[in-house]
């Protein structure tokens, strides 16, 4: 019987609290509009993006997830950086694959300076 009265009193308290919360604010008491969250730490514009920049990048949450414009900007920047690096890698690989000029037979010298004629 004690448990029954405890539950009844708890129910009355909850109903009263909800009623006060809904009706107790009065008319015209509206919460101010919250300022929209913006990306605080964007990717650096003055230098290439490093791994640590991507790992620390955090997007602010909105009602339905992340702000699409912030995510699109970050992905576009990362895509441009990757394309630039891929082009640089391709140019370096092409330079390595290119045939190197060989020295004529008689022009071969020992890099230590002990070529023809001996040093002693």
mmCIF file of N, CA and C in Angstrom:
data_model
loop_
_atom_site.group_PDB
_atom_site.id
_atom_site.type_symbol
_atom_site.label_atom_id
_atom_site.label_comp_id
_atom_site.label_asym_id
_atom_site.label_seq_id
_atom_site.Cartn_x
_atom_site.Cartn_y
_atom_site.Cartn_z
ATOM 1 N N UNK A 1 0.812 -1.186 0.000
ATOM 2 C CA UNK A 1 0.000 0.000 0.000
ATOM 3 C C UNK A 1 0.867 1.265 0.000
ATOM 4 N N UNK A 2 1.993 1.215 0.675
ATOM 5 C CA UNK A 2 2.888 2.363 0.735
ATOM 6 C C UNK A 2 3.451 2.642 -0.670
ATOM 7 N N UNK A 3 3.763 1.596 -1.401
ATOM 8 C CA UNK A 3 4.299 1.754 -2.751
ATOM 9 C C UNK A 3 3.276 2.416 -3.666
ATOM 10 N N UNK A 4 2.004 2.090 -3.495
ATOM 11 C CA UNK A 4 0.952 2.697 -4.301
ATOM 12 C C UNK A 4 0.906 4.198 -4.074
ATOM 13 N N UNK A 5 0.889 4.621 -2.788
ATOM 14 C CA UNK A 5 0.836 6.054 -2.486
ATOM 15 C C UNK A 5 2.109 6.769 -2.957
ATOM 16 N N UNK A 6 3.226 6.098 -2.890
ATOM 17 C CA UNK A 6 4.478 6.689 -3.381
ATOM 18 C C UNK A 6 4.385 6.953 -4.881
ATOM 19 N N UNK A 7 3.866 5.988 -5.629
ATOM 20 C CA UNK A 7 3.723 6.162 -7.073
ATOM 21 C C UNK A 7 2.711 7.249 -7.424
ATOM 22 N N UNK A 8 1.619 7.357 -6.683
ATOM 23 C CA UNK A 8 0.608 8.381 -6.926
ATOM 24 C C UNK A 8 1.202 9.764 -6.682
ATOM 25 N N UNK A 9 1.933 9.916 -5.582
ATOM 26 C CA UNK A 9 2.554 11.209 -5.268
ATOM 27 C C UNK A 9 3.609 11.556 -6.311
ATOM 28 N N UNK A 10 4.394 10.574 -6.729
ATOM 29 C CA UNK A 10 5.413 10.818 -7.757
ATOM 30 C C UNK A 10 4.752 11.243 -9.060
ATOM 31 N N UNK A 11 3.656 10.634 -9.439
ATOM 32 C CA UNK A 11 2.935 10.978 -10.656
ATOM 33 C C UNK A 11 2.386 12.405 -10.574
ATOM 34 N N UNK A 12 1.853 12.779 -9.427
ATOM 35 C CA UNK A 12 1.320 14.130 -9.241
ATOM 36 C C UNK A 12 2.445 15.160 -9.351
ATOM 37 N N UNK A 13 3.594 14.857 -8.773
ATOM 38 C CA UNK A 13 4.733 15.779 -8.839
ATOM 39 C C UNK A 13 5.205 15.939 -10.280
ATOM 40 N N UNK A 14 5.281 14.860 -11.019
ATOM 41 C CA UNK A 14 5.729 14.929 -12.406
ATOM 42 C C UNK A 14 4.741 15.720 -13.248
ATOM 43 N N UNK A 15 3.458 15.483 -13.092
ATOM 44 C CA UNK A 15 2.439 16.214 -13.845
ATOM 45 C C UNK A 15 2.497 17.699 -13.493
ATOM 46 N N UNK A 16 2.663 18.029 -12.241
ATOM 47 C CA UNK A 16 2.749 19.432 -11.829
ATOM 48 C C UNK A 16 3.989 20.095 -12.411
ATOM 49 N N UNK A 17 5.114 19.394 -12.416
ATOM 50 C CA UNK A 17 6.348 19.970 -12.959
ATOM 51 C C UNK A 17 6.222 20.220 -14.455
ATOM 52 N N UNK A 18 5.635 19.284 -15.177
ATOM 53 C CA UNK A 18 5.457 19.458 -16.626
ATOM 54 C C UNK A 18 4.485 20.599 -16.894
ATOM 55 N N UNK A 19 3.416 20.690 -16.128
ATOM 56 C CA UNK A 19 2.444 21.762 -16.310
ATOM 57 C C UNK A 19 3.084 23.121 -16.049
ATOM 58 N N UNK A 20 3.877 23.230 -15.007
ATOM 59 C CA UNK A 20 4.551 24.492 -14.716
ATOM 60 C C UNK A 20 5.573 24.835 -15.801
ATOM 61 N N UNK A 21 6.236 23.840 -16.322
ATOM 62 C CA UNK A 21 7.233 24.092 -17.356
ATOM 63 C C UNK A 21 6.584 24.575 -18.636
ATOM 64 N N UNK A 22 5.437 24.014 -18.975
ATOM 65 C CA UNK A 22 4.766 24.383 -20.220
ATOM 66 C C UNK A 22 4.028 25.706 -20.064
ATOM 67 N N UNK A 23 3.294 25.885 -19.023
ATOM 68 C CA UNK A 23 2.451 27.068 -18.852
ATOM 69 C C UNK A 23 3.110 28.166 -18.034
ATOM 70 N N UNK A 24 4.138 27.861 -17.309
ATOM 71 C CA UNK A 24 4.737 28.810 -16.380
ATOM 72 C C UNK A 24 5.580 29.890 -17.024
ATOM 73 N N UNK A 25 5.911 29.777 -18.270
ATOM 74 C CA UNK A 25 6.760 30.780 -18.909
ATOM 75 C C UNK A 25 6.009 32.056 -19.228
ATOM 76 N N UNK A 26 4.728 32.031 -19.250
ATOM 77 C CA UNK A 26 3.957 33.227 -19.568
ATOM 78 C C UNK A 26 3.921 33.453 -21.067
ATOM 79 N N UNK A 27 3.187 34.473 -21.450
ATOM 80 C CA UNK A 27 3.052 34.764 -22.869
ATOM 81 C C UNK A 27 4.217 35.616 -23.351
ATOM 82 N N UNK A 28 4.664 35.357 -24.547
ATOM 83 C CA UNK A 28 5.719 36.160 -25.160
ATOM 84 C C UNK A 28 7.119 35.829 -24.676
ATOM 85 N N UNK A 29 7.254 34.939 -23.760
ATOM 86 C CA UNK A 29 8.583 34.577 -23.268
ATOM 87 C C UNK A 29 9.147 33.483 -24.171
ATOM 88 N N UNK A 30 9.846 33.917 -25.198
ATOM 89 C CA UNK A 30 10.401 32.980 -26.162
ATOM 90 C C UNK A 30 11.919 33.011 -26.024
ATOM 91 N N UNK A 31 12.505 31.867 -26.132
ATOM 92 C CA UNK A 31 13.962 31.808 -26.065
ATOM 93 C C UNK A 31 14.575 32.563 -27.238
ATOM 94 N N UNK A 32 15.670 33.267 -27.003
ATOM 95 C CA UNK A 32 16.317 33.964 -28.122
ATOM 96 C C UNK A 32 16.904 32.967 -29.110
ATOM 97 N N UNK A 33 16.982 33.389 -30.357
ATOM 98 C CA UNK A 33 17.529 32.539 -31.413
ATOM 99 C C UNK A 33 19.017 32.314 -31.148
ATOM 100 N N UNK A 34 19.399 31.076 -31.162
ATOM 101 C CA UNK A 34 20.811 30.750 -30.945
ATOM 102 C C UNK A 34 21.610 31.071 -32.204
ATOM 103 N N UNK A 35 22.797 31.665 -32.040
ATOM 104 C CA UNK A 35 23.607 31.950 -33.233
ATOM 105 C C UNK A 35 24.073 30.648 -33.869
ATOM 106 N N UNK A 36 24.119 30.612 -35.181
ATOM 107 C CA UNK A 36 24.542 29.365 -35.834
ATOM 108 C C UNK A 36 26.019 29.081 -35.545
ATOM 109 N N UNK A 37 26.294 27.825 -35.337
ATOM 110 C CA UNK A 37 27.679 27.428 -35.111
ATOM 111 C C UNK A 37 28.417 27.447 -36.434
ATOM 112 N N UNK A 38 29.632 27.921 -36.396
ATOM 113 C CA UNK A 38 30.474 27.930 -37.583
ATOM 114 C C UNK A 38 31.728 27.130 -37.282
ATOM 115 N N UNK A 39 32.395 26.737 -38.315
ATOM 116 C CA UNK A 39 33.622 25.976 -38.187
ATOM 117 C C UNK A 39 34.693 26.885 -37.597
ATOM 118 N N UNK A 40 35.198 26.538 -36.407
ATOM 119 C CA UNK A 40 36.148 27.388 -35.696
ATOM 120 C C UNK A 40 37.575 27.217 -36.201
ATOM 121 N N UNK A 41 37.971 26.019 -36.503
ATOM 122 C CA UNK A 41 39.348 25.748 -36.920
ATOM 123 C C UNK A 41 39.363 25.188 -38.334
ATOM 124 N N UNK A 42 39.197 26.059 -39.326
ATOM 125 C CA UNK A 42 39.223 25.546 -40.700
ATOM 126 C C UNK A 42 40.624 25.095 -41.073
ATOM 127 N N UNK A 43 40.724 24.459 -42.193
ATOM 128 C CA UNK A 43 42.041 24.019 -42.670
ATOM 129 C C UNK A 43 42.883 25.251 -42.987
ATOM 130 N N UNK A 44 44.188 25.193 -42.712
ATOM 131 C CA UNK A 44 45.033 26.372 -42.911
ATOM 132 C C UNK A 44 45.100 26.771 -44.381
ATOM 133 N N UNK A 45 44.992 28.067 -44.638
ATOM 134 C CA UNK A 45 45.015 28.561 -46.009
ATOM 135 C C UNK A 45 46.417 28.951 -46.450
ATOM 136 N N UNK A 46 47.322 29.143 -45.494
ATOM 137 C CA UNK A 46 48.645 29.658 -45.825
ATOM 138 C C UNK A 46 49.706 28.579 -46.006
ATOM 139 N N UNK A 47 49.330 27.306 -45.865
ATOM 140 C CA UNK A 47 50.292 26.217 -46.033
ATOM 141 C C UNK A 47 49.548 24.950 -46.434
ATOM 142 N N UNK A 48 50.297 23.938 -46.908
ATOM 143 C CA UNK A 48 49.624 22.674 -47.254
ATOM 144 C C UNK A 48 49.004 22.010 -46.018
ATOM 145 N N UNK A 49 47.994 21.229 -46.268
ATOM 146 C CA UNK A 49 47.303 20.521 -45.192
ATOM 147 C C UNK A 49 48.152 19.338 -44.755
ATOM 148 N N UNK A 50 48.304 19.185 -43.453
ATOM 149 C CA UNK A 50 49.039 18.053 -42.891
ATOM 150 C C UNK A 50 48.057 17.069 -42.264
ATOM 151 N N UNK A 51 48.560 15.902 -41.938
ATOM 152 C CA UNK A 51 47.713 14.870 -41.336
ATOM 153 C C UNK A 51 47.098 15.359 -40.028
ATOM 154 N N UNK A 52 47.870 16.054 -39.227
ATOM 155 C CA UNK A 52 47.354 16.546 -37.941
ATOM 156 C C UNK A 52 46.199 17.521 -38.141
ATOM 157 N N UNK A 53 46.229 18.302 -39.221
ATOM 158 C CA UNK A 53 45.130 19.226 -39.505
ATOM 159 C C UNK A 53 43.832 18.465 -39.743
ATOM 160 N N UNK A 54 43.924 17.387 -40.476
ATOM 161 C CA UNK A 54 42.725 16.589 -40.770
ATOM 162 C C UNK A 54 42.249 15.869 -39.514
ATOM 163 N N UNK A 55 43.183 15.384 -38.700
ATOM 164 C CA UNK A 55 42.794 14.662 -37.489
ATOM 165 C C UNK A 55 42.136 15.571 -36.461
ATOM 166 N N UNK A 56 42.510 16.839 -36.420
ATOM 167 C CA UNK A 56 41.920 17.754 -35.444
ATOM 168 C C UNK A 56 40.711 18.505 -35.987
ATOM 169 N N UNK A 57 40.381 18.318 -37.250
ATOM 170 C CA UNK A 57 39.242 19.005 -37.854
ATOM 171 C C UNK A 57 37.946 18.474 -37.260
ATOM 172 N N UNK A 58 37.144 19.371 -36.698
ATOM 173 C CA UNK A 58 35.853 18.997 -36.113
ATOM 174 C C UNK A 58 34.786 19.925 -36.667
ATOM 175 N N UNK A 59 33.701 19.355 -37.134
ATOM 176 C CA UNK A 59 32.607 20.132 -37.686
ATOM 177 C C UNK A 59 31.559 20.352 -36.604
ATOM 178 N N UNK A 60 30.979 21.556 -36.541
ATOM 179 C CA UNK A 60 29.913 21.786 -35.562
ATOM 180 C C UNK A 60 28.637 21.056 -35.992
ATOM 181 N N UNK A 61 27.893 20.627 -35.010
ATOM 182 C CA UNK A 61 26.652 19.901 -35.282
ATOM 183 C C UNK A 61 25.511 20.877 -35.509
ATOM 184 N N UNK A 62 24.614 20.495 -36.398
ATOM 185 C CA UNK A 62 23.389 21.248 -36.621
ATOM 186 C C UNK A 62 22.215 20.323 -36.342
ATOM 187 N N UNK A 63 21.032 20.796 -36.658
ATOM 188 C CA UNK A 63 19.834 20.021 -36.349
ATOM 189 C C UNK A 63 19.839 18.648 -37.007
ATOM 190 N N UNK A 64 20.316 18.566 -38.252
ATOM 191 C CA UNK A 64 20.299 17.296 -38.973
ATOM 192 C C UNK A 64 21.687 16.736 -39.220
ATOM 193 N N UNK A 65 22.628 17.050 -38.410
ATOM 194 C CA UNK A 65 23.978 16.509 -38.580
ATOM 195 C C UNK A 65 24.993 17.620 -38.676
ATOM 196 N N UNK A 66 25.784 17.621 -39.741
ATOM 197 C CA UNK A 66 26.811 18.634 -39.942
ATOM 198 C C UNK A 66 26.359 19.649 -40.973
ATOM 199 N N UNK A 67 26.910 20.855 -40.876
ATOM 200 C CA UNK A 67 26.603 21.901 -41.854
ATOM 201 C C UNK A 67 27.240 21.506 -43.184
ATOM 202 N N UNK A 68 26.418 21.354 -44.201
ATOM 203 C CA UNK A 68 26.890 20.846 -45.489
ATOM 204 C C UNK A 68 27.953 21.740 -46.111
ATOM 205 N N UNK A 69 27.814 23.040 -45.984
ATOM 206 C CA UNK A 69 28.780 23.952 -46.607
ATOM 207 C C UNK A 69 30.159 23.798 -45.985
ATOM 208 N N UNK A 70 30.238 23.585 -44.662
ATOM 209 C CA UNK A 70 31.534 23.383 -44.007
ATOM 210 C C UNK A 70 32.190 22.091 -44.487
ATOM 211 N N UNK A 71 31.399 21.030 -44.565
ATOM 212 C CA UNK A 71 31.931 19.746 -45.008
ATOM 213 C C UNK A 71 32.349 19.816 -46.471
ATOM 214 N N UNK A 72 31.535 20.457 -47.309
ATOM 215 C CA UNK A 72 31.871 20.594 -48.729
ATOM 216 C C UNK A 72 33.161 21.391 -48.917
ATOM 217 N N UNK A 73 33.322 22.478 -48.153
ATOM 218 C CA UNK A 73 34.547 23.283 -48.259
ATOM 219 C C UNK A 73 35.774 22.476 -47.866
ATOM 220 N N UNK A 74 35.662 21.722 -46.772
ATOM 221 C CA UNK A 74 36.802 20.926 -46.317
ATOM 222 C C UNK A 74 37.141 19.830 -47.328
ATOM 223 N N UNK A 75 36.118 19.161 -47.872
ATOM 224 C CA UNK A 75 36.369 18.106 -48.854
ATOM 225 C C UNK A 75 36.953 18.666 -50.146
ATOM 226 N N UNK A 76 36.489 19.843 -50.567
ATOM 227 C CA UNK A 76 37.048 20.458 -51.769
ATOM 228 C C UNK A 76 38.518 20.814 -51.562
ATOM 229 N N UNK A 77 38.843 21.330 -50.384
ATOM 230 C CA UNK A 77 40.242 21.681 -50.094
ATOM 231 C C UNK A 77 41.111 20.426 -50.055
ATOM 232 N N UNK A 78 40.632 19.385 -49.398
ATOM 233 C CA UNK A 78 41.404 18.137 -49.339
ATOM 234 C C UNK A 78 41.544 17.517 -50.719
ATOM 235 N N UNK A 79 40.509 17.580 -51.544
ATOM 236 C CA UNK A 79 40.587 17.053 -52.904
ATOM 237 C C UNK A 79 41.613 17.799 -53.736
ATOM 238 N N UNK A 80 41.644 19.129 -53.606
ATOM 239 C CA UNK A 80 42.626 19.927 -54.345
ATOM 240 C C UNK A 80 44.047 19.605 -53.888
ATOM 241 N N UNK A 81 44.235 19.455 -52.583
ATOM 242 C CA UNK A 81 45.567 19.114 -52.050
ATOM 243 C C UNK A 81 46.010 17.746 -52.560
ATOM 244 N N UNK A 82 45.101 16.773 -52.564
ATOM 245 C CA UNK A 82 45.450 15.434 -53.038
ATOM 246 C C UNK A 82 45.771 15.443 -54.522
ATOM 247 N N UNK A 83 45.011 16.190 -55.306
ATOM 248 C CA UNK A 83 45.286 16.269 -56.745
ATOM 249 C C UNK A 83 46.651 16.899 -57.003
ATOM 250 N N UNK A 84 46.978 17.928 -56.235
ATOM 251 C CA UNK A 84 48.280 18.581 -56.386
ATOM 252 C C UNK A 84 49.415 17.628 -56.019
ATOM 253 N N UNK A 85 49.240 16.890 -54.949
ATOM 254 C CA UNK A 85 50.279 15.938 -54.533
ATOM 255 C C UNK A 85 50.410 14.778 -55.515
ATOM 256 N N UNK A 86 49.278 14.307 -56.045
ATOM 257 C CA UNK A 86 49.338 13.234 -57.036
ATOM 258 C C UNK A 86 50.056 13.690 -58.290
ATOM 259 N N UNK A 87 49.823 14.932 -58.713
ATOM 260 C CA UNK A 87 50.520 15.463 -59.892
ATOM 261 C C UNK A 87 52.018 15.566 -59.620
ATOM 262 N N UNK A 88 52.382 15.996 -58.434
ATOM 263 C CA UNK A 88 53.802 16.103 -58.065
ATOM 264 C C UNK A 88 54.455 14.719 -58.024
ATOM 265 N N UNK A 89 53.770 13.744 -57.467
ATOM 266 C CA UNK A 89 54.299 12.376 -57.420
ATOM 267 C C UNK A 89 54.465 11.826 -58.828
ATOM 268 N N UNK A 90 53.482 12.060 -59.698
ATOM 269 C CA UNK A 90 53.566 11.572 -61.077
ATOM 270 C C UNK A 90 54.741 12.219 -61.802
ATOM 271 N N UNK A 91 54.968 13.518 -61.588
ATOM 272 C CA UNK A 91 56.095 14.196 -62.227
ATOM 273 C C UNK A 91 57.421 13.645 -61.732
ATOM 274 N N UNK A 92 57.519 13.369 -60.440
ATOM 275 C CA UNK A 92 58.757 12.810 -59.895
ATOM 276 C C UNK A 92 58.993 11.390 -60.392
ATOM 277 N N UNK A 93 57.925 10.589 -60.469
ATOM 278 C CA UNK A 93 58.075 9.229 -60.984
ATOM 279 C C UNK A 93 58.467 9.240 -62.456
ATOM 280 N N UNK A 94 57.928 10.176 -63.214
ATOM 281 C CA UNK A 94 58.282 10.291 -64.624
ATOM 282 C C UNK A 94 59.749 10.698 -64.772
ATOM 283 N N UNK A 95 60.206 11.581 -63.908
ATOM 284 C CA UNK A 95 61.611 12.001 -63.947
ATOM 285 C C UNK A 95 62.530 10.844 -63.599
ATOM 286 N N UNK A 96 62.117 9.997 -62.684
ATOM 287 C CA UNK A 96 62.929 8.833 -62.318
ATOM 288 C C UNK A 96 62.944 7.785 -63.428
ATOM 289 N N UNK A 97 61.842 7.646 -64.142
ATOM 290 C CA UNK A 97 61.745 6.635 -65.194
ATOM 291 C C UNK A 97 62.434 7.063 -66.478
ATOM 292 N N UNK A 98 62.702 8.352 -66.633
ATOM 293 C CA UNK A 98 63.340 8.840 -67.859
ATOM 294 C C UNK A 98 64.763 8.299 -67.945
ATOM 295 N N UNK A 99 65.229 7.957 -69.169
ATOM 296 C CA UNK A 99 66.601 7.443 -69.301
ATOM 297 C C UNK A 99 67.611 8.531 -68.928
ATOM 298 N N UNK A 100 68.629 8.108 -68.197
ATOM 299 C CA UNK A 100 69.660 9.045 -67.763
ATOM 300 C C UNK A 100 70.792 9.057 -68.787
ATOM 301 N N UNK A 101 71.371 10.208 -69.029
ATOM 302 C CA UNK A 101 72.498 10.251 -69.965
ATOM 303 C C UNK A 101 73.695 9.496 -69.371
ATOM 304 N N UNK A 102 74.357 8.712 -70.225
ATOM 305 C CA UNK A 102 75.519 7.958 -69.764
ATOM 306 C C UNK A 102 76.778 8.676 -70.209
ATOM 307 N N UNK A 103 77.818 8.529 -69.435
ATOM 308 C CA UNK A 103 79.097 9.165 -69.745
ATOM 309 C C UNK A 103 79.809 8.337 -70.821
ATOM 310 N N UNK A 104 80.600 8.983 -71.697
ATOM 311 C CA UNK A 104 81.390 8.234 -72.692
ATOM 312 C C UNK A 104 82.363 7.281 -71.995
ATOM 313 N N UNK A 105 82.824 6.254 -72.739
ATOM 314 C CA UNK A 105 83.672 5.212 -72.138
ATOM 315 C C UNK A 105 84.927 5.766 -71.492
ATOM 316 N N UNK A 106 85.603 6.651 -72.141
ATOM 317 C CA UNK A 106 86.877 7.156 -71.610
ATOM 318 C C UNK A 106 86.697 8.219 -70.549
ATOM 319 N N UNK A 107 85.493 8.712 -70.342
ATOM 320 C CA UNK A 107 85.285 9.796 -69.403
ATOM 321 C C UNK A 107 84.908 9.304 -68.008
ATOM 322 N N UNK A 108 84.902 8.015 -67.791
ATOM 323 C CA UNK A 108 84.541 7.481 -66.489
ATOM 324 C C UNK A 108 85.631 7.768 -65.471
ATOM 325 N N UNK A 109 85.260 8.372 -64.389
ATOM 326 C CA UNK A 109 86.241 8.683 -63.351
ATOM 327 C C UNK A 109 85.784 8.059 -62.051
ATOM 328 N N UNK A 110 86.749 7.717 -61.261
ATOM 329 C CA UNK A 110 86.472 7.179 -59.933
ATOM 330 C C UNK A 110 86.012 8.335 -59.044
ATOM 331 N N UNK A 111 84.890 8.218 -58.394
ATOM 332 C CA UNK A 111 84.390 9.334 -57.589
ATOM 333 C C UNK A 111 85.296 9.663 -56.405
ATOM 334 N N UNK A 112 86.184 8.755 -56.042
ATOM 335 C CA UNK A 112 87.088 9.019 -54.912
ATOM 336 C C UNK A 112 88.335 9.757 -55.338
ATOM 337 N N UNK A 113 88.513 10.013 -56.615
ATOM 338 C CA UNK A 113 89.671 10.737 -57.081
ATOM 339 C C UNK A 113 90.865 9.861 -57.371
ATOM 340 N N UNK A 114 90.727 8.556 -57.285
ATOM 341 C CA UNK A 114 91.845 7.630 -57.525
ATOM 342 C C UNK A 114 91.695 7.007 -58.894
ATOM 343 N N UNK A 115 91.365 7.808 -59.890
ATOM 344 C CA UNK A 115 91.127 7.305 -61.244
ATOM 345 C C UNK A 115 92.411 6.873 -61.919
ATOM 346 N N UNK A 116 92.514 7.159 -63.178
ATOM 347 C CA UNK A 116 93.672 6.711 -63.958
ATOM 348 C C UNK A 116 94.946 7.380 -63.480
ATOM 349 N N UNK A 117 96.047 6.714 -63.564
ATOM 350 C CA UNK A 117 97.336 7.251 -63.209
ATOM 351 C C UNK A 117 97.664 7.034 -61.744
ATOM 352 N N UNK A 118 96.699 6.656 -60.952
ATOM 353 C CA UNK A 118 96.982 6.380 -59.528
ATOM 354 C C UNK A 118 97.265 7.652 -58.760
ATOM 355 N N UNK A 119 97.112 7.593 -57.518
ATOM 356 C CA UNK A 119 97.326 8.743 -56.686
ATOM 357 C C UNK A 119 98.638 8.655 -55.938
ATOM 358 N N UNK A 120 99.476 7.589 -56.170
ATOM 359 C CA UNK A 120 100.683 7.418 -55.368
ATOM 360 C C UNK A 120 101.888 7.577 -56.158
#
